[in-house]
Each structure stands twice: as C-alpha cells, then as structure tokens.
Coordinates of C-alpha atoms in Angstrom, one line a residue:
M1 CA -107.7 -240.2 9.9
S2 CA -107.3 -241.4 6.0
N3 CA -104.3 -241.4 4.0
N4 CA -103.5 -237.8 4.9
P5 CA -103.8 -235.3 8.0
E6 CA -107.3 -234.0 7.0
L7 CA -107.0 -230.4 8.2
Y8 CA -103.3 -230.1 6.2
K9 CA -105.0 -231.9 3.1
K10 CA -108.1 -229.3 3.0
L11 CA -105.5 -226.6 3.2
M12 CA -103.5 -227.5 0.8
E13 CA -106.5 -228.6 -1.7
Y14 CA -108.2 -225.1 -0.6
N15 CA -104.9 -223.2 -2.1
T16 CA -105.4 -224.5 -5.6
T17 CA -109.0 -223.1 -5.8
D18 CA -110.0 -219.9 -7.2
Y19 CA -111.5 -218.6 -3.8
Y20 CA -110.8 -214.9 -3.4
P21 CA -109.7 -213.8 0.3
F22 CA -111.5 -210.8 1.1
H23 CA -110.7 -211.6 4.9
M24 CA -107.7 -211.8 7.1
P25 CA -104.3 -212.3 6.9
G26 CA -103.1 -209.3 5.0
H27 CA -100.7 -211.2 2.8
K28 CA -103.7 -212.3 0.9
R29 CA -101.9 -215.7 0.3
Q30 CA -100.0 -213.9 -2.3
F31 CA -96.8 -215.2 -1.2
P32 CA -95.4 -218.6 -2.0
G33 CA -94.9 -221.4 0.3
L34 CA -97.0 -221.9 3.6
Y35 CA -98.6 -218.6 3.3
G36 CA -100.9 -220.0 1.3
M37 CA -102.4 -222.3 3.9
D38 CA -102.1 -219.6 6.4
I39 CA -106.1 -218.7 6.6
T40 CA -108.9 -217.3 9.0
E41 CA -112.0 -219.3 10.3
I42 CA -113.7 -219.1 6.9
E43 CA -116.4 -221.5 6.0
G44 CA -115.6 -225.2 6.1
F45 CA -112.5 -225.0 8.3
D46 CA -114.3 -225.1 11.6
N47 CA -113.2 -222.6 14.6
L48 CA -110.7 -224.0 17.3
H49 CA -112.6 -222.0 19.8
H50 CA -115.9 -223.5 19.1
P51 CA -114.8 -226.8 17.0
E52 CA -117.5 -228.9 15.4
G53 CA -116.2 -229.8 12.1
I54 CA -112.9 -230.8 11.1
I55 CA -111.0 -229.0 13.7
K56 CA -113.3 -231.4 16.2
E57 CA -112.4 -234.4 14.7
S58 CA -108.7 -233.9 14.5
M59 CA -108.3 -233.2 18.0
E60 CA -110.4 -236.4 19.1
W61 CA -108.1 -238.5 16.4
V62 CA -105.0 -236.8 18.8
A63 CA -107.1 -238.1 22.1
S64 CA -107.8 -241.5 20.7
L65 CA -103.9 -241.9 19.9
Y66 CA -102.6 -240.3 23.3
G67 CA -105.3 -242.3 25.1
A68 CA -107.0 -239.1 26.9
D69 CA -110.7 -238.4 27.6
R70 CA -109.8 -235.0 25.4
S71 CA -107.4 -233.4 23.5
Y72 CA -106.7 -229.6 22.6
Y73 CA -104.7 -228.0 20.2
L74 CA -102.5 -225.3 21.9
I75 CA -101.1 -222.2 19.3
N76 CA -99.0 -220.0 22.0
G77 CA -97.2 -223.3 23.4
S78 CA -97.7 -225.2 26.7
S79 CA -97.6 -221.6 28.5
G80 CA -101.1 -221.3 27.4
G81 CA -102.2 -224.8 28.4
I82 CA -100.2 -224.6 32.0
L83 CA -102.3 -221.1 32.7
S84 CA -105.9 -222.9 31.6
A85 CA -105.3 -225.7 33.4
I86 CA -104.2 -223.8 36.5
S87 CA -106.9 -221.3 36.1
G88 CA -109.4 -223.8 35.2
I89 CA -108.8 -226.0 38.6
I90 CA -107.7 -223.5 41.3
P91 CA -110.1 -221.3 42.6
D92 CA -109.4 -217.2 43.2
Y93 CA -107.3 -216.9 46.1
G94 CA -107.0 -220.9 46.4
T95 CA -103.9 -222.7 47.4
I96 CA -101.5 -224.9 44.8
L97 CA -99.0 -227.2 45.7
M98 CA -96.3 -227.1 43.0
S99 CA -92.9 -228.0 42.8
R100 CA -90.5 -225.4 42.7
N101 CA -88.9 -226.2 39.5
C102 CA -91.7 -225.3 37.7
H103 CA -91.8 -223.2 34.4
K104 CA -92.5 -219.3 34.9
A105 CA -95.8 -219.8 33.1
A106 CA -96.9 -221.7 36.2
Y107 CA -95.9 -219.0 38.5
H108 CA -97.9 -216.4 35.9
G109 CA -100.7 -218.3 36.5
V110 CA -100.5 -218.2 40.5
I111 CA -100.2 -214.2 40.2
L112 CA -103.2 -214.1 37.4
K113 CA -105.4 -215.9 40.2
H114 CA -104.0 -214.9 43.5
L115 CA -103.1 -218.1 44.5
K116 CA -101.0 -219.1 47.5
T117 CA -98.2 -221.7 47.1
V118 CA -97.0 -224.6 48.9
Y119 CA -93.8 -226.3 47.5
V120 CA -92.4 -229.6 47.0
Y121 CA -88.7 -229.5 46.1
P122 CA -86.8 -231.7 43.7
Q123 CA -83.7 -233.9 45.6
F124 CA -80.4 -232.5 43.9
M125 CA -77.7 -234.6 42.6
E126 CA -74.3 -232.9 43.5
E127 CA -72.3 -235.2 40.9
Y128 CA -74.4 -233.6 37.7
G129 CA -75.3 -230.4 39.5
I130 CA -79.0 -231.1 38.5
Q131 CA -82.1 -231.2 40.3
C132 CA -83.6 -234.4 40.4
G133 CA -87.1 -236.4 41.0
L134 CA -90.0 -235.6 43.6
S135 CA -90.4 -237.6 46.4
P136 CA -94.5 -239.0 46.5
E137 CA -94.3 -239.3 50.5
K138 CA -93.2 -235.9 50.9
I139 CA -95.9 -234.5 48.4
E140 CA -98.6 -236.7 50.7
E141 CA -96.6 -235.2 53.8
L142 CA -97.2 -231.6 52.4
L143 CA -101.3 -232.5 51.3
K144 CA -101.6 -233.5 55.1
K145 CA -100.4 -230.5 56.7
N146 CA -102.1 -228.2 53.8
R147 CA -105.5 -229.1 53.6
E148 CA -106.6 -226.2 51.9
V149 CA -104.6 -227.1 48.6
K150 CA -106.8 -227.8 45.7
G151 CA -104.3 -228.8 43.1
V152 CA -100.6 -230.3 42.6
F153 CA -98.7 -229.2 39.7
V154 CA -95.5 -231.0 39.1
V155 CA -93.2 -231.0 36.2
S156 CA -91.9 -234.7 34.8
P157 CA -89.6 -234.9 32.7
T158 CA -87.8 -232.2 33.6
Y159 CA -85.9 -230.0 31.3
D160 CA -82.9 -232.5 31.5
G161 CA -85.2 -235.6 31.0
I162 CA -85.6 -236.5 34.6
V163 CA -88.7 -238.4 35.4
S164 CA -90.8 -238.3 38.7
D165 CA -93.1 -241.9 40.3
I166 CA -96.2 -240.2 38.1
A167 CA -98.2 -243.4 39.1
A168 CA -97.5 -242.8 43.0
I169 CA -97.8 -239.2 43.1
S170 CA -101.1 -239.3 40.9
H171 CA -102.5 -242.3 43.8
V172 CA -101.2 -239.8 46.4
C173 CA -103.6 -236.8 45.0
H174 CA -106.3 -239.0 44.3
K175 CA -105.8 -240.1 47.8
Y176 CA -107.0 -236.9 48.7
N177 CA -109.4 -236.4 46.0
I178 CA -106.8 -233.7 44.2
P179 CA -106.2 -233.5 40.6
L180 CA -102.7 -233.9 39.4
I181 CA -101.3 -231.7 36.6
V182 CA -98.1 -232.8 34.9
D183 CA -96.2 -230.4 33.0
E184 CA -95.0 -233.2 30.5
A185 CA -93.6 -230.3 28.1
H186 CA -90.6 -232.3 27.5
G187 CA -92.4 -235.5 26.7
A188 CA -94.4 -235.5 24.0
H189 CA -92.4 -238.2 21.8
F190 CA -92.9 -240.3 25.1
R191 CA -95.6 -242.9 23.7
Y192 CA -93.3 -243.5 20.4
S193 CA -91.2 -246.0 21.9
H194 CA -90.7 -248.0 24.6
E195 CA -87.2 -246.6 25.0
F196 CA -88.7 -243.8 26.7
P197 CA -90.7 -243.3 29.9
K198 CA -94.4 -244.0 29.8
S199 CA -96.3 -240.8 29.9
A200 CA -97.9 -239.0 32.7
L201 CA -101.4 -239.6 30.9
E202 CA -100.9 -243.5 31.3
L203 CA -100.1 -243.4 34.7
G204 CA -102.8 -241.5 36.1
A205 CA -102.7 -237.6 35.5
D206 CA -105.7 -236.0 35.4
V207 CA -104.1 -232.9 32.9
V208 CA -101.1 -233.4 30.7
I209 CA -99.3 -230.4 28.8
Q210 CA -97.0 -231.3 26.0
S211 CA -94.9 -229.0 23.7
V212 CA -95.2 -231.1 20.8
H213 CA -92.6 -228.5 19.1
K214 CA -89.6 -229.4 21.6
T215 CA -89.4 -233.0 20.9
L216 CA -91.9 -233.9 17.5
P217 CA -91.7 -232.5 13.7
C218 CA -94.1 -229.9 14.3
F219 CA -94.1 -226.0 14.6
T220 CA -92.5 -224.0 17.3
Q221 CA -95.2 -222.3 19.6
S222 CA -97.6 -225.9 19.1
A223 CA -98.8 -227.8 22.1
L224 CA -101.2 -230.0 23.4
L225 CA -103.5 -230.3 26.5
H226 CA -105.0 -233.4 27.3
I227 CA -107.7 -234.4 30.2
K228 CA -108.4 -237.7 31.3
G229 CA -110.7 -238.7 34.4
N230 CA -113.5 -237.1 36.1
Y231 CA -111.1 -234.9 38.8
V232 CA -111.7 -231.8 36.7
D233 CA -114.0 -229.8 35.1
M234 CA -113.3 -229.8 31.3
E235 CA -115.4 -226.9 30.4
K236 CA -113.7 -224.4 32.7
I237 CA -110.5 -225.5 31.2
E238 CA -112.0 -224.9 27.9
W239 CA -113.1 -221.4 28.6
Y240 CA -109.8 -220.2 29.5
L241 CA -108.2 -221.7 26.7
Q242 CA -110.1 -218.8 24.9
V243 CA -109.3 -216.6 27.3
Y244 CA -105.1 -217.6 26.9
Q245 CA -105.5 -218.0 23.4
S246 CA -106.0 -215.8 20.6
S247 CA -109.0 -215.3 18.9
S248 CA -107.6 -215.7 15.6
P249 CA -105.6 -219.2 16.1
S250 CA -103.2 -220.4 13.2
Y251 CA -104.4 -222.8 11.1
L252 CA -100.6 -223.3 10.0
L253 CA -99.8 -224.3 13.7
M254 CA -103.1 -226.5 14.1
S255 CA -102.1 -228.5 10.8
G256 CA -98.7 -228.8 11.9
I257 CA -99.8 -230.4 15.3
E258 CA -102.1 -232.8 13.0
R259 CA -99.1 -233.6 10.5
G260 CA -96.3 -234.2 12.8
I261 CA -98.6 -236.9 14.8
W262 CA -99.9 -238.0 11.5
W263 CA -96.4 -238.4 10.6
M264 CA -94.9 -240.3 13.3
E265 CA -97.8 -242.8 13.3
Q266 CA -96.7 -243.7 9.7
E267 CA -94.0 -246.4 8.4
E268 CA -91.6 -243.6 7.6
G269 CA -92.4 -242.0 11.3
K270 CA -92.0 -245.5 12.9
R271 CA -88.8 -246.3 10.7
K272 CA -87.0 -242.8 11.6
M273 CA -87.7 -243.4 15.4
K274 CA -85.8 -246.8 15.3
E275 CA -83.1 -245.2 13.3
F276 CA -82.5 -242.6 15.6
L277 CA -82.8 -244.7 19.0
S278 CA -80.2 -246.9 17.3
C279 CA -77.5 -244.1 16.4
L280 CA -78.6 -242.1 19.7
S281 CA -77.8 -245.5 21.7
L282 CA -74.2 -245.6 19.9
L283 CA -73.5 -242.3 20.6
R284 CA -74.3 -243.0 24.2
R285 CA -72.1 -246.0 24.3
E286 CA -69.2 -244.4 22.6
L287 CA -69.5 -241.4 25.1
K288 CA -68.8 -243.7 27.8
V289 CA -64.6 -243.6 26.8
M290 CA -64.5 -240.0 28.0
R291 CA -62.2 -239.0 30.9
N292 CA -63.2 -235.5 32.1
L293 CA -66.4 -234.8 31.2
K294 CA -69.6 -237.5 32.0
I295 CA -72.9 -238.0 30.3
L296 CA -76.1 -238.7 32.6
D297 CA -77.1 -241.9 32.1
R298 CA -79.7 -244.6 33.3
Q299 CA -77.5 -245.9 36.0
E300 CA -79.0 -243.2 38.4
I301 CA -82.4 -244.2 38.3
G302 CA -83.5 -245.0 41.7
K303 CA -81.4 -242.2 43.2
K304 CA -83.0 -239.0 44.6
D305 CA -86.2 -240.2 43.6
I306 CA -85.2 -240.5 39.6
Y307 CA -88.1 -242.6 38.7
D308 CA -86.7 -242.7 34.8
I309 CA -85.0 -240.9 32.5
D310 CA -85.4 -239.9 28.9
V311 CA -82.4 -241.0 26.9
S312 CA -83.0 -238.4 24.5
K313 CA -81.8 -235.6 26.6
I314 CA -78.0 -235.9 26.3
I315 CA -77.0 -233.8 29.8
I316 CA -73.1 -233.5 29.8
S317 CA -71.5 -232.8 33.1
V318 CA -68.4 -230.7 33.8
G319 CA -68.4 -231.0 37.2
N320 CA -64.8 -233.0 37.2
T321 CA -63.3 -230.5 34.9
E322 CA -61.8 -226.7 35.4
I323 CA -64.5 -225.2 32.9
S324 CA -68.2 -224.2 33.5
G325 CA -70.9 -225.3 31.3
T326 CA -70.9 -221.8 29.7
D327 CA -67.2 -222.7 28.3
L328 CA -68.5 -226.0 27.6
S329 CA -71.0 -224.5 25.4
E330 CA -69.3 -221.5 23.7
R331 CA -66.4 -224.2 22.6
L332 CA -68.9 -226.2 21.0
R333 CA -70.8 -223.3 19.2
K334 CA -67.6 -221.2 18.1
E335 CA -65.0 -224.5 17.2
Y336 CA -67.6 -227.2 16.0
H337 CA -70.7 -225.1 15.4
L338 CA -72.8 -226.9 17.2
E339 CA -75.5 -224.9 19.0
M340 CA -77.1 -226.6 22.2
E341 CA -80.4 -226.0 24.0
M342 CA -79.0 -224.9 27.6
C343 CA -76.2 -224.2 29.7
T344 CA -75.7 -223.8 33.7
M345 CA -72.4 -223.3 35.6
D346 CA -72.4 -227.2 35.7
Y347 CA -73.4 -228.7 32.4
V348 CA -75.1 -228.5 28.9
T349 CA -78.2 -229.9 27.7
A350 CA -78.5 -231.1 24.2
I351 CA -81.9 -231.8 23.1
T352 CA -82.3 -234.7 20.5
S353 CA -85.3 -236.2 18.7
V354 CA -86.6 -238.3 16.0
M355 CA -85.5 -235.7 13.0
D356 CA -81.6 -235.4 14.2
T357 CA -79.5 -237.4 11.6
K358 CA -76.7 -239.6 12.4
E359 CA -74.5 -237.1 10.7
G360 CA -75.5 -234.5 13.1
L361 CA -75.1 -236.7 16.2
M362 CA -72.0 -237.8 15.2
R363 CA -70.6 -234.5 15.0
L364 CA -71.6 -234.4 18.5
K365 CA -69.7 -237.1 19.7
E366 CA -66.3 -236.4 17.8
A367 CA -66.6 -232.5 19.2
L368 CA -67.2 -233.9 22.7
L369 CA -64.6 -236.5 22.6
S370 CA -62.0 -234.0 21.4
I371 CA -63.0 -231.6 23.6
D372 CA -63.0 -234.2 26.7
S373 CA -59.4 -235.0 25.5
S374 CA -58.4 -231.6 26.1
L375 CA -59.7 -230.9 29.3
D376 CA -57.5 -231.4 32.9
L377 CA -59.6 -232.9 36.0
R378 CA -60.6 -230.4 38.5
K379 CA -58.1 -229.5 41.4
D380 CA -60.4 -228.6 43.8
R381 CA -62.9 -231.6 43.8
D382 CA -65.2 -230.1 46.5
R383 CA -65.9 -226.7 44.5
R384 CA -69.7 -226.9 43.7
R385 CA -71.2 -224.2 41.2
G386 CA -74.7 -222.7 40.8
L387 CA -77.7 -222.0 42.4
Y388 CA -78.0 -225.5 43.9
K389 CA -74.5 -225.9 45.4
D390 CA -76.6 -225.8 48.5
P391 CA -80.0 -227.2 48.1
K392 CA -81.2 -226.0 51.6
E393 CA -80.3 -222.4 50.8
W394 CA -82.5 -222.4 47.5
E395 CA -85.7 -223.3 49.1
A396 CA -88.5 -220.4 49.2
R397 CA -88.7 -218.0 52.1
P398 CA -91.8 -216.0 51.5
I399 CA -92.7 -212.6 53.1
A400 CA -95.6 -211.9 51.2
A401 CA -98.1 -213.4 48.7
M402 CA -96.5 -213.6 45.1
Y403 CA -99.3 -211.5 43.8
E404 CA -99.0 -208.9 46.3
A405 CA -95.6 -208.3 46.0
W406 CA -95.9 -207.9 41.8
E407 CA -98.9 -205.9 42.5
G408 CA -97.7 -203.6 45.7
R409 CA -95.7 -200.6 45.8
K410 CA -91.9 -201.2 44.6
E411 CA -88.8 -199.4 44.3
Q412 CA -85.8 -200.3 42.1
I413 CA -82.1 -201.0 43.5
P414 CA -78.9 -202.0 43.0
L415 CA -78.8 -206.2 43.0
R416 CA -76.0 -205.8 45.4
N417 CA -78.0 -203.6 47.7
S418 CA -80.7 -205.9 47.8
I419 CA -80.1 -208.3 50.7
G420 CA -82.6 -208.6 53.2
K421 CA -85.2 -207.3 50.8
T422 CA -88.7 -208.7 49.6
A423 CA -88.3 -209.5 45.8
A424 CA -91.0 -207.3 43.8
E425 CA -90.5 -209.0 40.2
F426 CA -88.9 -212.9 39.2
V427 CA -85.3 -213.6 38.4
Y428 CA -84.9 -216.6 36.6
L429 CA -82.4 -218.5 33.9
Y430 CA -84.3 -218.5 30.6
P431 CA -84.1 -221.4 29.4
P432 CA -85.3 -223.1 31.3
G433 CA -87.5 -220.7 33.2
I434 CA -87.4 -221.7 36.9
P435 CA -87.3 -218.7 39.0
V436 CA -84.2 -218.3 41.4
V437 CA -86.7 -216.2 43.3
A438 CA -90.5 -215.2 42.8
P439 CA -92.0 -211.9 43.7
G440 CA -92.6 -211.9 47.7
E441 CA -89.7 -213.9 48.7
L442 CA -86.4 -213.0 50.4
L443 CA -83.7 -211.8 48.7
T444 CA -81.1 -213.8 50.8
E445 CA -77.4 -213.3 50.4
Y446 CA -76.6 -216.5 49.0
I447 CA -79.4 -216.1 46.2
V448 CA -78.1 -212.7 45.8
Q449 CA -74.3 -213.8 45.0
T450 CA -75.9 -216.6 43.0
I451 CA -77.5 -214.0 40.8
M452 CA -74.2 -212.2 40.4
E453 CA -72.2 -215.1 39.8
Y454 CA -74.7 -216.2 36.9
K455 CA -74.4 -212.7 35.3
K456 CA -70.7 -212.6 35.3
A457 CA -70.9 -216.0 33.9
G458 CA -72.3 -215.0 31.4
L459 CA -75.8 -217.0 31.5
P460 CA -78.9 -215.7 30.5
V461 CA -80.5 -214.0 33.6
Q462 CA -83.9 -213.0 33.1
G463 CA -86.9 -211.3 34.7
M464 CA -85.3 -208.2 36.0
Q465 CA -86.7 -205.5 34.2
D466 CA -83.2 -204.0 34.2
T467 CA -81.0 -207.2 33.9
A468 CA -78.2 -205.2 31.9
N469 CA -77.2 -202.8 34.6
G470 CA -78.0 -205.5 37.9
F471 CA -81.0 -203.3 39.2
I472 CA -84.1 -205.2 40.6
Y473 CA -87.4 -204.1 42.1
V474 CA -88.3 -204.9 45.7
L475 CA -91.0 -204.2 47.9
R476 CA -90.5 -200.4 49.7
E477 CA -90.1 -200.7 53.2
G478 CA -93.2 -200.8 55.3
E479 CA -95.0 -202.3 52.5

C-alpha cells in the first residue's frame, strides 16, 4: 500500500471530478460529507463479487497483514461470513459440531442447510456468572463419537473476552481431517498488541471471521473473513459470500475497512494503541480497590478452560451485591451517562477500543468506584442468577431437528403454558444473541422460568414473534 489506503483515496479523488452519475445511488452524490464517496460498481472501481482490480489488491493487502491465504471484505457484518463459512463447508443435511454459545447467525446457517448439530458446552464460572472456555479434550471425545461431523464451529473470544485454546482445538480437528471455523468477531484487534491474545488465524484455524467494526475504527456492519490452509474449498465459500451479501456492496463500508486497518498500521495508530493500553491498565489497577463490584481479570486464566482473556473487555460482576446487572447498567446510563454494551442478571460488559479516550475511561472508573461505595454485600451468598445458575439444566434437549421444527406446523401459546412442549422458534438475549432455546428443543420448566425471569428483569429477550405479550411458537402435538 502507498501512503494512503488506495480505495479510500480513489473515492476521494473521484468525488472532486466532474463525472455526472446517471447510475445508482439515488442521492447522486449531491449531499455533503460521505455521500460524495457513495458510488456503485462503475469503471475503475472493481466489483466485490468479482474482484480483479483495486478491491482485489486491497483484500490481498489485508490478507498479507493478518497472515491469511485469502481475506474477504464483508459488508453485512460477521453474520454474512458465518453463514458463508458454514454453507461452504458443511454439506446439506450434514452434521456440524458447534459450541452452544454461538451467535444466532450460526444457528441460522444450521437451519438454512438443514444440518444436524452436536454441541460442545463452555464451562461456567459461578463467581462471575459467565461462560468460560471450551475443552479440546471434550471436542475430541465428541468427534470420536460422531464420525459424521464435517466441521467444527467455535466462538473465541466470547462476547466477554474469554479465549479458548484454539491451537489445541485446531490440532484435534485436523487430526480427524476436519476444518475449524472460529467466530473471532470480537478479536479483530488482537494482532495490534502483545497485550492481547493471539488470533485464531495464527493458531491453526482454517476460517476466521472478525467484526472489524466492533473493536477497530471501522463502520458498523463491516467485517472480514480469512481463510488459511487447504482444509476448505475457497471457491465454495466465495460463492456463498455472493449469496448472503448484497449484490450492491457499499463502497463506504469497503473503504472504511481498508482505511481503518491502514490507520492502525500507521505511527498514529500505533501511538494511540500504546496510549489506550496504558490508560486501560491504569483503569484496571484502580478498580481493584472495589469492595462489592468485581472486575474479571487475568488471574482467572487456567481455570474453567480459560486459555486467555481479552483485557479490553471490562466485565463488571454484581455477584457479591444485592443489585442485578440490569440495575448497574441503568445506574451507569441514568446517573453517569455511560452506555454499556450489554448486561445480564450477573454482570455488565463494557467494550473498550483503541479509540477510547483517557477522559472516557476515567469517567467509567469514577462511576464504578462511586457506585461500589454505595452498595451492600449480598446477604444470600448462595443465590445465583441467570440462565447458567445450573449449567446442566441449560443443556439442549433436542426433540426434533432444528430445521424440522422451524419449518413444521406450529401454534402460538402463552410462554407460561409451554413447559414440556417443543420450541418452534428461538429465544435469546440480544446482545449477545446466544439462544436460550432453539427450534426443536424441549421447553423445560427451568428454561421457561428463566425466560420469564429475564423478561421481568427487563433484559432484551428476543426471538419470539410476540415477546411483548409472552407468547411462543411450539410444534403442534403429534407433529
């Protein structure tokens, strides 16, 4: 690359010419700002779905930085990459081994390809109320039992920054001649400092999907898909990228990916990362004095299959207090004007990035210290909250294949009356989009009560078509 990201530079230059657009988009570049760079596939600007020029060169440059054999720009987020990877690797009606804490996009891929699922469950840390790492030994045990598995799909890091031993998992997969797909949506920044965990791409994964918009200075909806090695058919995945992505890809999003990564490679980006990590380290040190709230930190590495932790995720546990994560999130929003990424019954997640300011991080510190000083320790030390208070009860109990339940005859009934029925739609908290129950699974008393607790607590329960009135679709009896 030259001193400027080429696609971005060319769009800027084109906006100063007198070329008149008798083509899409309809704003005709007449509005100020970024509208002037919003074009379609015109002469000289290449085509994402058949790249031969400037876009091809741009993606090859990204692949060289990340150490991939091939990298692809995604303009509808990691979801499009997840769908394309699953569809391009697992044959119709095949079997996939996947971690249960996958994003809903992976489950959508299962339905679209009519797949069977084998689940590996993350361990659970009661102290924080979080899901932890995945066991390579458990994955090998499942592969031994289920020889029909055609691919393994795992999430690392999790939404909360928990990293599994991807090198060991990759070794197990390749031992059985099976490709490993890693949803690394929250790890696009890993390559920019030794303070972060290593990327799955360095540790033997075959396909890695990263949401650059989550932790790098890129537009919302932009992501990357990387392929490395010879365990997958690149052409098949490329074809599905055309299926799941718009045939009118946004040049703003593509140039935003390129420019964001280019900026990270420059001295300014490196300096900013150094400053950010220094402020982040200070924040974490100063929050250690809290008496009631607790921050997840690297001392937990080695427990519960936690191989590493992304310190840019601030996980604030309320487990020692009488308040819930929802309560803490509300206080941070209303009293301190700090908007968190996500909350559960047990904790709040704050996402930080290279673009955070020292002022912003110190505001979070002061707010948490102030709130902590106002809290009392929880009297009932054994009380657990949330779905994972009994991890065994969380395990899926499939009655029918997911696609069969999704496409089968169904009826809508009150959630409170659904115990013992077979779910015909998803229920999940969004974010992070991990199913509490998926189509085809038994609605146990534990699951139903948990969903009702979530709704009562004001958590973002989604998936049900009639969430507001508490109705859920289930398979008709005898179906």
